CSV table of N, CA and C in Angstrom, one decimal:
chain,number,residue,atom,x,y,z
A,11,UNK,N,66.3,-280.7,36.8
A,11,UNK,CA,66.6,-280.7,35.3
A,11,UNK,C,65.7,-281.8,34.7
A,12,UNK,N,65.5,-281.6,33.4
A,12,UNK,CA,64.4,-282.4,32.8
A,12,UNK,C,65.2,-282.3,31.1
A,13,UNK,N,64.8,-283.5,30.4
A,13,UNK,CA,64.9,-284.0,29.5
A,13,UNK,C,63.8,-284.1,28.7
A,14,UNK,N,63.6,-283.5,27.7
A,14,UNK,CA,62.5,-284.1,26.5
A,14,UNK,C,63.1,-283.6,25.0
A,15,UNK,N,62.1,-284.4,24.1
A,15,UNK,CA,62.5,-284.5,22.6
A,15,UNK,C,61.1,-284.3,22.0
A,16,UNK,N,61.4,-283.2,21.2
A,16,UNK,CA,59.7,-283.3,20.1
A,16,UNK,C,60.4,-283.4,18.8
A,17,UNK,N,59.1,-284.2,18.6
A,17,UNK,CA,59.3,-284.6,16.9
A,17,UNK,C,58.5,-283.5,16.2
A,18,UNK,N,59.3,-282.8,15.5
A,18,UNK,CA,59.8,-282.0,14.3
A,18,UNK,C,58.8,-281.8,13.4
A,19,UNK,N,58.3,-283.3,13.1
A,19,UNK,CA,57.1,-283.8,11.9
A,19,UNK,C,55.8,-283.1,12.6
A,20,UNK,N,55.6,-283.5,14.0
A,20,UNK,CA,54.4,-283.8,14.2
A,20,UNK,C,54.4,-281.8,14.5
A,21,UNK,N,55.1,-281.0,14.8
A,21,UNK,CA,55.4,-279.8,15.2
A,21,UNK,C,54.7,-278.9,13.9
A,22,UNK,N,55.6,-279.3,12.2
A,22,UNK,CA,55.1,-278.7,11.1
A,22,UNK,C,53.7,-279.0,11.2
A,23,UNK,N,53.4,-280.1,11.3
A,23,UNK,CA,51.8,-280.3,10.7
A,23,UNK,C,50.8,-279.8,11.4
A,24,UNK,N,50.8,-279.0,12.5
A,24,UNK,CA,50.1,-278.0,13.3
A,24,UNK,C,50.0,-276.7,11.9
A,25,UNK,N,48.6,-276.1,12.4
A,25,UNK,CA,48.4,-274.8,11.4
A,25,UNK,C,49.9,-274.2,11.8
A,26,UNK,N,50.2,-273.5,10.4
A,26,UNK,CA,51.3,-272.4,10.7
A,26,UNK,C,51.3,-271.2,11.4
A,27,UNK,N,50.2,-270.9,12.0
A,27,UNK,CA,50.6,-269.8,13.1
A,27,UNK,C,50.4,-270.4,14.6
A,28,UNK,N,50.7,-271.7,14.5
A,28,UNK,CA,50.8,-272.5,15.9
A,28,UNK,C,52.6,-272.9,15.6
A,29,UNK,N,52.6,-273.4,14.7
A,29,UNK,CA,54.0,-274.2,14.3
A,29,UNK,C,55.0,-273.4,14.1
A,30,UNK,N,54.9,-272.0,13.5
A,30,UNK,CA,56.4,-271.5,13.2
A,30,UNK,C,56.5,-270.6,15.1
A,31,UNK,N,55.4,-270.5,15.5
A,31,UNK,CA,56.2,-270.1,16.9
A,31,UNK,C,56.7,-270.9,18.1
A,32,UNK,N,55.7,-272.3,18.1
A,32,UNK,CA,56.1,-273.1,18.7
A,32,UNK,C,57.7,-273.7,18.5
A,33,UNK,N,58.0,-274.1,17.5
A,33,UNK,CA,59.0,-274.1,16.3
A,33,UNK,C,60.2,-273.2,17.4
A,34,UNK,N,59.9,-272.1,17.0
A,34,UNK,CA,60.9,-271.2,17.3
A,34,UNK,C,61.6,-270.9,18.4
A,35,UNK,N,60.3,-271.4,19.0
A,35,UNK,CA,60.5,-271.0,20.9
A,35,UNK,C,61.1,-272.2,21.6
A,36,UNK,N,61.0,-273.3,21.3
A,36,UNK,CA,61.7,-275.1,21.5
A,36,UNK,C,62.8,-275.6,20.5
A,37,UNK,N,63.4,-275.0,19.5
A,37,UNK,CA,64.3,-275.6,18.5
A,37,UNK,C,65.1,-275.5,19.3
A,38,UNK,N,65.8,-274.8,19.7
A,38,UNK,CA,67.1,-274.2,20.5
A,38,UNK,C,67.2,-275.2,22.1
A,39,UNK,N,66.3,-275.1,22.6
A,39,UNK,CA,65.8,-275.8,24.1
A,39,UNK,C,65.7,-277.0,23.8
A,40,UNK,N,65.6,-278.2,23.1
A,40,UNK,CA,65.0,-279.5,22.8
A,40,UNK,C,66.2,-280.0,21.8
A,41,UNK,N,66.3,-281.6,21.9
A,41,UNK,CA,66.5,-282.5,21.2
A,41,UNK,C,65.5,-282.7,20.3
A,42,UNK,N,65.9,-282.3,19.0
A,42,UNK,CA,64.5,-282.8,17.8
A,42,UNK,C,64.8,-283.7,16.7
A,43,UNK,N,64.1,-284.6,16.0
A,43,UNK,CA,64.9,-285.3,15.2
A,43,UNK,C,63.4,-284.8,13.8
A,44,UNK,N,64.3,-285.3,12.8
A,44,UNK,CA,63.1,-284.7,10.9
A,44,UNK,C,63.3,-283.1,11.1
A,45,UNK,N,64.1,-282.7,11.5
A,45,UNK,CA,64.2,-281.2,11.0
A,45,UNK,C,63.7,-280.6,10.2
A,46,UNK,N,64.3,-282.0,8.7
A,46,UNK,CA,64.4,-281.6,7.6
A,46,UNK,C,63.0,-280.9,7.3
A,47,UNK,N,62.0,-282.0,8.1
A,47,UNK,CA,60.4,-282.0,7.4
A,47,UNK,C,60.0,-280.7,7.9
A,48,UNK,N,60.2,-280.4,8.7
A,48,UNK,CA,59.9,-279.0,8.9
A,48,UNK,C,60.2,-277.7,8.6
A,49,UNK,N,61.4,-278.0,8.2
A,49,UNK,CA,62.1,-276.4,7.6
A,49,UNK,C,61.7,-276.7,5.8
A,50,UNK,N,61.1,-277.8,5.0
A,50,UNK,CA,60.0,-277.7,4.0
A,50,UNK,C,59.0,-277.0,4.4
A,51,UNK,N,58.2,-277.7,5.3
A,51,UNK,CA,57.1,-277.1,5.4
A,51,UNK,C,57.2,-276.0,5.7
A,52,UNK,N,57.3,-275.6,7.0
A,52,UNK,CA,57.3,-274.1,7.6
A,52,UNK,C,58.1,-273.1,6.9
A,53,UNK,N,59.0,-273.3,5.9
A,53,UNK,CA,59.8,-272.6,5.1
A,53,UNK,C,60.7,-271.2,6.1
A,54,UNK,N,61.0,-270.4,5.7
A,54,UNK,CA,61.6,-269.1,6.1
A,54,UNK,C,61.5,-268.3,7.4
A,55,UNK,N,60.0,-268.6,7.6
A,55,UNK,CA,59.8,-267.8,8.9
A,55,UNK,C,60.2,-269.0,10.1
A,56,UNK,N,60.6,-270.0,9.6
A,56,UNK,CA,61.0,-271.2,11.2
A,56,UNK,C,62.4,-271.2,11.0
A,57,UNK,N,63.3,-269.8,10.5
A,57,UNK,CA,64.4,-269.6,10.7
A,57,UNK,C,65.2,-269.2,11.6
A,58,UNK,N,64.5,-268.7,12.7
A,58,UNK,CA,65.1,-268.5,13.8
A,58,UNK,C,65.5,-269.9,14.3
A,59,UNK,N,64.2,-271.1,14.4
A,59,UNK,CA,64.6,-272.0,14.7
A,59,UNK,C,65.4,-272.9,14.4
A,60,UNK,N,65.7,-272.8,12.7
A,60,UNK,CA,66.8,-273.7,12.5
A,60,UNK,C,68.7,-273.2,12.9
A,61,UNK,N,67.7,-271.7,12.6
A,61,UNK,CA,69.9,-271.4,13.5
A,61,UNK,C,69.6,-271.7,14.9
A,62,UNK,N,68.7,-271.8,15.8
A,62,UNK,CA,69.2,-272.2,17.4
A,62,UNK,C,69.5,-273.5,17.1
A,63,UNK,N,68.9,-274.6,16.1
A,63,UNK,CA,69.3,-275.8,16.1
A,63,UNK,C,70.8,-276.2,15.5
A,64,UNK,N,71.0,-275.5,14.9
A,64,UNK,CA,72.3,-275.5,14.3
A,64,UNK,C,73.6,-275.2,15.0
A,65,UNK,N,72.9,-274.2,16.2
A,65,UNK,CA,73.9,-273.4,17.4
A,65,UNK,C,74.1,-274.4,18.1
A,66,UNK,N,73.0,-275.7,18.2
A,66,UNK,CA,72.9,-276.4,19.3
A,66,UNK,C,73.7,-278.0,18.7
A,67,UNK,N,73.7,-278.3,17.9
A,67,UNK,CA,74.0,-279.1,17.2
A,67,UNK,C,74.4,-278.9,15.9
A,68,UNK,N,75.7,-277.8,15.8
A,68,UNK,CA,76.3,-277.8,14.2
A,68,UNK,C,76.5,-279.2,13.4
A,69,UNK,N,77.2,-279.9,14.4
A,69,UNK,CA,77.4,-281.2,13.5
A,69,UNK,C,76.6,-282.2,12.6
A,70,UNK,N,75.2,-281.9,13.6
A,70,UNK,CA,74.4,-282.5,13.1
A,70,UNK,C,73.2,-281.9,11.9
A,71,UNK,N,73.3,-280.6,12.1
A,71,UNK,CA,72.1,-279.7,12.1
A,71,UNK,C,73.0,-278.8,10.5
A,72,UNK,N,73.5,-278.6,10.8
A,72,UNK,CA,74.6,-277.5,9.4
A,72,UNK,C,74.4,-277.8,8.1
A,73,UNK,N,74.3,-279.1,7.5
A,73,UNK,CA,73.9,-279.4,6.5
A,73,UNK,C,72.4,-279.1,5.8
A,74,UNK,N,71.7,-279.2,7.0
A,74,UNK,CA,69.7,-278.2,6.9
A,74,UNK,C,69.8,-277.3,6.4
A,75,UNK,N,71.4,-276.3,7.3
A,75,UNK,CA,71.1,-274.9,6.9
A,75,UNK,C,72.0,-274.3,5.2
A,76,UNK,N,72.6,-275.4,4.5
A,76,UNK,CA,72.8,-275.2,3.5
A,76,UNK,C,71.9,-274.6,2.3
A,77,UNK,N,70.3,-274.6,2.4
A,77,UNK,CA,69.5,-273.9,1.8
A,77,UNK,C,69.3,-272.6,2.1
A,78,UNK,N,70.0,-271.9,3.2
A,78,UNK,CA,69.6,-270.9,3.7
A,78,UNK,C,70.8,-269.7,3.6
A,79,UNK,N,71.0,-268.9,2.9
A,79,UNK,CA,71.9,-267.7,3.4
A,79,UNK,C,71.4,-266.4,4.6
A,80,UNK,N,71.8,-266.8,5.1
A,80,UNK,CA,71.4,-266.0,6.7
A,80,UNK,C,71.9,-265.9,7.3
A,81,UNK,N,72.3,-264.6,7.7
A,81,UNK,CA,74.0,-264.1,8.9
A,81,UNK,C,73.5,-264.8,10.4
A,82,UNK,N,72.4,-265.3,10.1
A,82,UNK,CA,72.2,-265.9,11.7
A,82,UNK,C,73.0,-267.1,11.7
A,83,UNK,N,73.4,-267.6,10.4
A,83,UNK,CA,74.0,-268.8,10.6
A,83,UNK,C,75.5,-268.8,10.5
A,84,UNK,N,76.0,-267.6,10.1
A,84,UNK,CA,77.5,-267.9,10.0
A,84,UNK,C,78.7,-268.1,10.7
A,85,UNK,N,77.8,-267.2,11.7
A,85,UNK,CA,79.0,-267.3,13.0
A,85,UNK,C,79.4,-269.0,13.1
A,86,UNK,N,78.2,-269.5,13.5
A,86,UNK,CA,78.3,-271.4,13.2
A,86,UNK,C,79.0,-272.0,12.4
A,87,UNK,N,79.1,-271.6,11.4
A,87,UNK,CA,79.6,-272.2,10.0
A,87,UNK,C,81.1,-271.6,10.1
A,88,UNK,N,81.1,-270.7,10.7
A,88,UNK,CA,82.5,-270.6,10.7
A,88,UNK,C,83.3,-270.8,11.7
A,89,UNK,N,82.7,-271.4,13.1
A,89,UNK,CA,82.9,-272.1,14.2
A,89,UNK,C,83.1,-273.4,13.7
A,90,UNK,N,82.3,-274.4,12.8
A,90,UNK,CA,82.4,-275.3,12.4
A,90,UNK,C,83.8,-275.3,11.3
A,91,UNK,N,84.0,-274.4,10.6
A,91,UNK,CA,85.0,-275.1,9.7
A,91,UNK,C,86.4,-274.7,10.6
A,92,UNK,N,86.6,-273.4,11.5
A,92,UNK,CA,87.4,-273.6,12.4
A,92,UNK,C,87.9,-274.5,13.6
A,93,UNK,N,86.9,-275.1,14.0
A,93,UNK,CA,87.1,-275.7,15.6
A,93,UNK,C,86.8,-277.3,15.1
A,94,UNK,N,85.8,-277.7,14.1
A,94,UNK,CA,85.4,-278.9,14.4
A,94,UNK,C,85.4,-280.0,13.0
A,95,UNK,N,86.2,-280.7,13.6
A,95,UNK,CA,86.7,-281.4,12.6
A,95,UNK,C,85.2,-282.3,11.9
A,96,UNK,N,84.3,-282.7,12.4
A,96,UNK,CA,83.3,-283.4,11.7
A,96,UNK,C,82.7,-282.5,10.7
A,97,UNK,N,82.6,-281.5,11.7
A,97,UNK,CA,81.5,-280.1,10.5
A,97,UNK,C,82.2,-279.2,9.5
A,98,UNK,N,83.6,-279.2,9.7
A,98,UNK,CA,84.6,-278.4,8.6
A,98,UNK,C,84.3,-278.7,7.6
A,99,UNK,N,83.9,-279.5,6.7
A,99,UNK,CA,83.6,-280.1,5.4
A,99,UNK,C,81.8,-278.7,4.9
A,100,UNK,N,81.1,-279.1,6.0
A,100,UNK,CA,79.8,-278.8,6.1
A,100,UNK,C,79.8,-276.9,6.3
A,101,UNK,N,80.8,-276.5,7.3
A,101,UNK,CA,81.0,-274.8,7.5
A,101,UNK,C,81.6,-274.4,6.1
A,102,UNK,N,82.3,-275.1,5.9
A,102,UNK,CA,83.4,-274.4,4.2
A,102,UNK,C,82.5,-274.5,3.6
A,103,UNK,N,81.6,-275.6,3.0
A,103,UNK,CA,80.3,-275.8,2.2
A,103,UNK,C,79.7,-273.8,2.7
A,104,UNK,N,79.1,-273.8,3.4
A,104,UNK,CA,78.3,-273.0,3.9
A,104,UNK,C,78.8,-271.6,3.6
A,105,UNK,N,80.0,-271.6,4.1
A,105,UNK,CA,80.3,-269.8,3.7
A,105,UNK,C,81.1,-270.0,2.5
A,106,UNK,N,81.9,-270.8,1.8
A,106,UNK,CA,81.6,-270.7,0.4
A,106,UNK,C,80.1,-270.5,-1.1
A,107,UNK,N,79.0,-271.3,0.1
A,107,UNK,CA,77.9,-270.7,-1.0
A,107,UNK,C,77.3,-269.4,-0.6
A,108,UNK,N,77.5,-268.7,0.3
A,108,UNK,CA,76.8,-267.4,0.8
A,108,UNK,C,77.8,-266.4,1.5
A,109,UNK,N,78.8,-266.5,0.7
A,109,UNK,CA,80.0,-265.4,1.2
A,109,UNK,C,79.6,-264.4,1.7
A,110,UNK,N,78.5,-263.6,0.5
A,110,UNK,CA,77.7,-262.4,1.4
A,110,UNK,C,77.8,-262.3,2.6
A,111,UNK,N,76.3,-263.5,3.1
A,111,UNK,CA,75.9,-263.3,4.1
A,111,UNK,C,77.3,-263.6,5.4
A,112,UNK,N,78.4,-264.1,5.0
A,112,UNK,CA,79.4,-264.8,5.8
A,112,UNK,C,79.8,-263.5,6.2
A,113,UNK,N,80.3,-262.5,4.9
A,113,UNK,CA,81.1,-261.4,5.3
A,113,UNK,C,80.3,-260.5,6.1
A,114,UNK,N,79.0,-260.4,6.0
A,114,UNK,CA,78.3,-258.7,6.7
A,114,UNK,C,78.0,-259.6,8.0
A,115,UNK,N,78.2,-261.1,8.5
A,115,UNK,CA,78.0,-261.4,10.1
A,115,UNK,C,79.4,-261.5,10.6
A,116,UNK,N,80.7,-261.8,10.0
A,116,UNK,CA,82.0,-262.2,10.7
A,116,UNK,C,83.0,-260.7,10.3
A,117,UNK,N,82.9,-259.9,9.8
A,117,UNK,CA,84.0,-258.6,9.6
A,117,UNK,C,83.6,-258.2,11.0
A,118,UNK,N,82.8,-257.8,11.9
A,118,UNK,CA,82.6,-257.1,13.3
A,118,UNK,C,83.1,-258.0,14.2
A,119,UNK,N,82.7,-259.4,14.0
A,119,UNK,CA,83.1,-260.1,15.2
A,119,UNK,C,85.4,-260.4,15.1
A,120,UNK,N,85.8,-260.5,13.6
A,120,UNK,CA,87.2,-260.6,13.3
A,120,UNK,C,88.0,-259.2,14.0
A,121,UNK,N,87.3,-258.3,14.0
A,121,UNK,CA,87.9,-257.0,14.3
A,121,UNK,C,87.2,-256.8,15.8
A,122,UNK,N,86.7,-257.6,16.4
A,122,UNK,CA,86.2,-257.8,17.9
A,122,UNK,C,87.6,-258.3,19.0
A,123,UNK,N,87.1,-258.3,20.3
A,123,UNK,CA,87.7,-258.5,21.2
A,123,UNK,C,88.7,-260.3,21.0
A,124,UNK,N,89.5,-260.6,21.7
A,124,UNK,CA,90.3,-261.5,21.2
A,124,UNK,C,89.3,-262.7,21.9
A,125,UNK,N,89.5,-263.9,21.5
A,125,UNK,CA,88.9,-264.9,21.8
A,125,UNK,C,88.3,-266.1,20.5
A,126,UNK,N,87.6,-266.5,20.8
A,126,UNK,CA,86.8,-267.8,19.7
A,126,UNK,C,86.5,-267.2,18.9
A,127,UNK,N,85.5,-266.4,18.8
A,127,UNK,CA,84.4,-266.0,18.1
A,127,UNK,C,85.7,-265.3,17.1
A,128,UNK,N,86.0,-264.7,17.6
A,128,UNK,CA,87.5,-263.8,16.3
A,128,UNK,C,88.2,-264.3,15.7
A,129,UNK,N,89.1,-265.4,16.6
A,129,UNK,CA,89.1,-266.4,15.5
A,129,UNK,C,88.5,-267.0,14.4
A,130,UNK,N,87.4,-267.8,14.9
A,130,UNK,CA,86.6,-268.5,13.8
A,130,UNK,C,86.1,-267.5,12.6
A,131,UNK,N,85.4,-266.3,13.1
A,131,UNK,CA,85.4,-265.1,11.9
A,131,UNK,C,87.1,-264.7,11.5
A,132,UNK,N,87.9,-264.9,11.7
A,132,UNK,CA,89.1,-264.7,11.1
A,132,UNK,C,89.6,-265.6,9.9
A,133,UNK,N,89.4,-267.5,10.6
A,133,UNK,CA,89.5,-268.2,10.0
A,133,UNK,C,88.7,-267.8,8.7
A,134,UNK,N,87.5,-267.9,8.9
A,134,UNK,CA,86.5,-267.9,7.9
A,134,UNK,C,87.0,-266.4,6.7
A,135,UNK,N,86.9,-265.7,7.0
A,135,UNK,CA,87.2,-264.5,6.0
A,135,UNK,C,88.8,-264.6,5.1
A,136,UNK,N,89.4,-265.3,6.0
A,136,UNK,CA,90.6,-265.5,5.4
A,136,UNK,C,90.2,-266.5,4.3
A,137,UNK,N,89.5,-267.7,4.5
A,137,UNK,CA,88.8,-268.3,3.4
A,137,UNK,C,88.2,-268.0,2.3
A,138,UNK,N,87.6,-267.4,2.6
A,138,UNK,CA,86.6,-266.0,1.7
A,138,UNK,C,87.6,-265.7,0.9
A,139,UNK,N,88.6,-265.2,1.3
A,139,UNK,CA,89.4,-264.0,0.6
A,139,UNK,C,90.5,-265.0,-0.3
A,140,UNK,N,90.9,-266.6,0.3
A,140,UNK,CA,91.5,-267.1,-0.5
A,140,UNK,C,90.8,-267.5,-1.5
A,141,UNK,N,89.4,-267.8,-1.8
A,141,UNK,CA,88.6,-268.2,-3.0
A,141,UNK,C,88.2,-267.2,-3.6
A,142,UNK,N,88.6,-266.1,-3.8
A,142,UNK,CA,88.6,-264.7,-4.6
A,142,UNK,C,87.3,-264.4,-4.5
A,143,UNK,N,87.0,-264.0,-3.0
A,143,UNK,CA,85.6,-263.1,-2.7
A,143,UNK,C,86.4,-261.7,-1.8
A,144,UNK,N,87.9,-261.3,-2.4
A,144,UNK,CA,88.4,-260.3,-2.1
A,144,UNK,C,87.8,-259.1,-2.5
A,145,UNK,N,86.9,-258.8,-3.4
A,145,UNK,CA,85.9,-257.8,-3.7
A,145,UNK,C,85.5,-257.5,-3.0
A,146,UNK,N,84.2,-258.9,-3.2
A,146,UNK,CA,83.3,-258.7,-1.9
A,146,UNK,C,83.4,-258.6,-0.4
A,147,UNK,N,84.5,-259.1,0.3
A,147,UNK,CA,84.8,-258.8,1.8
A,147,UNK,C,84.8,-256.9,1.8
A,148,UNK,N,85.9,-256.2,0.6
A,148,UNK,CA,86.0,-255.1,0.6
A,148,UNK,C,84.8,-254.0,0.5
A,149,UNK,N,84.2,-254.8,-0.7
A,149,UNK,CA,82.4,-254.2,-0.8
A,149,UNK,C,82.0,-254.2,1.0
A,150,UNK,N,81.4,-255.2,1.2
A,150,UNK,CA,80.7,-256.1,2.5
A,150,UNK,C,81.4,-254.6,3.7
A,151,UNK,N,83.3,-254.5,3.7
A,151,UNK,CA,83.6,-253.3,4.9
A,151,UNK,C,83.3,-251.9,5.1
């Protein structure tokens, strides 16, 4: 087993058809720190990589993905406002600004086999539905 960390900064500043795949393929695998500077630069397409970082470190990482509505992130976000007390502040942030994307990634997994993941998509849509996105969950089924 091995340990390494790449900086984030020095990753964007590579041409962007070196950086958003390199990006993509180590976010998830690695300890990275300036995230931030990267998901400026590299914008949208280094999306895959900020939801593995977020998968990997919600607590730390969930706040980055606030710019972003993207069902790749909700499952997380609603892992976080269910299970974890540091990032619950940061998950409710998250699927209250992009209910959309919250409802068309968590209605499959709430109506899924019993466990975490149904929970936390349960928690979360029950949220949804208490802040009057009862429309939309309906629209979204």
């Amino acid at each position: 087993y091995y340990w390494y960390s790449f900086d984030a900064t020095a990753a964007a500043q590579l041409p962007p058809e070196m950086a958003v795949p390199f990006w993509n393929a180590v976010a998830g695998e690695t300890e990275g720190g300036d995230i931030g500077y990267a998901i400026a630069t590299l914008g949208l397409p280094a999306l895959p990589a900020l939801a593995a970082m977020v998968r990997q470190k919600p607590t730390e990482n969930l706040s980055w993905a606030m710019h972003y509505g993207a069902v790749e992130i909700a499952a997380t976000a609603a892992r976080a406002f269910a299970k974890l007390k540091t990032a619950r502040a940061a998950g409710r942030a998250w699927l209250l600004q992009y209910p959309e994307h919250a409802a068309c990634a968590l209605i499959a997994p709430a109506l899924g086999k019993a466990g975490e993941a149904r929970d936390c998509a349960g928690a979360a849509l029950r949220l949804l539905y208490s802040q009057g996105h009862e429309t939309l969950l309906l629209d979204v089924a």
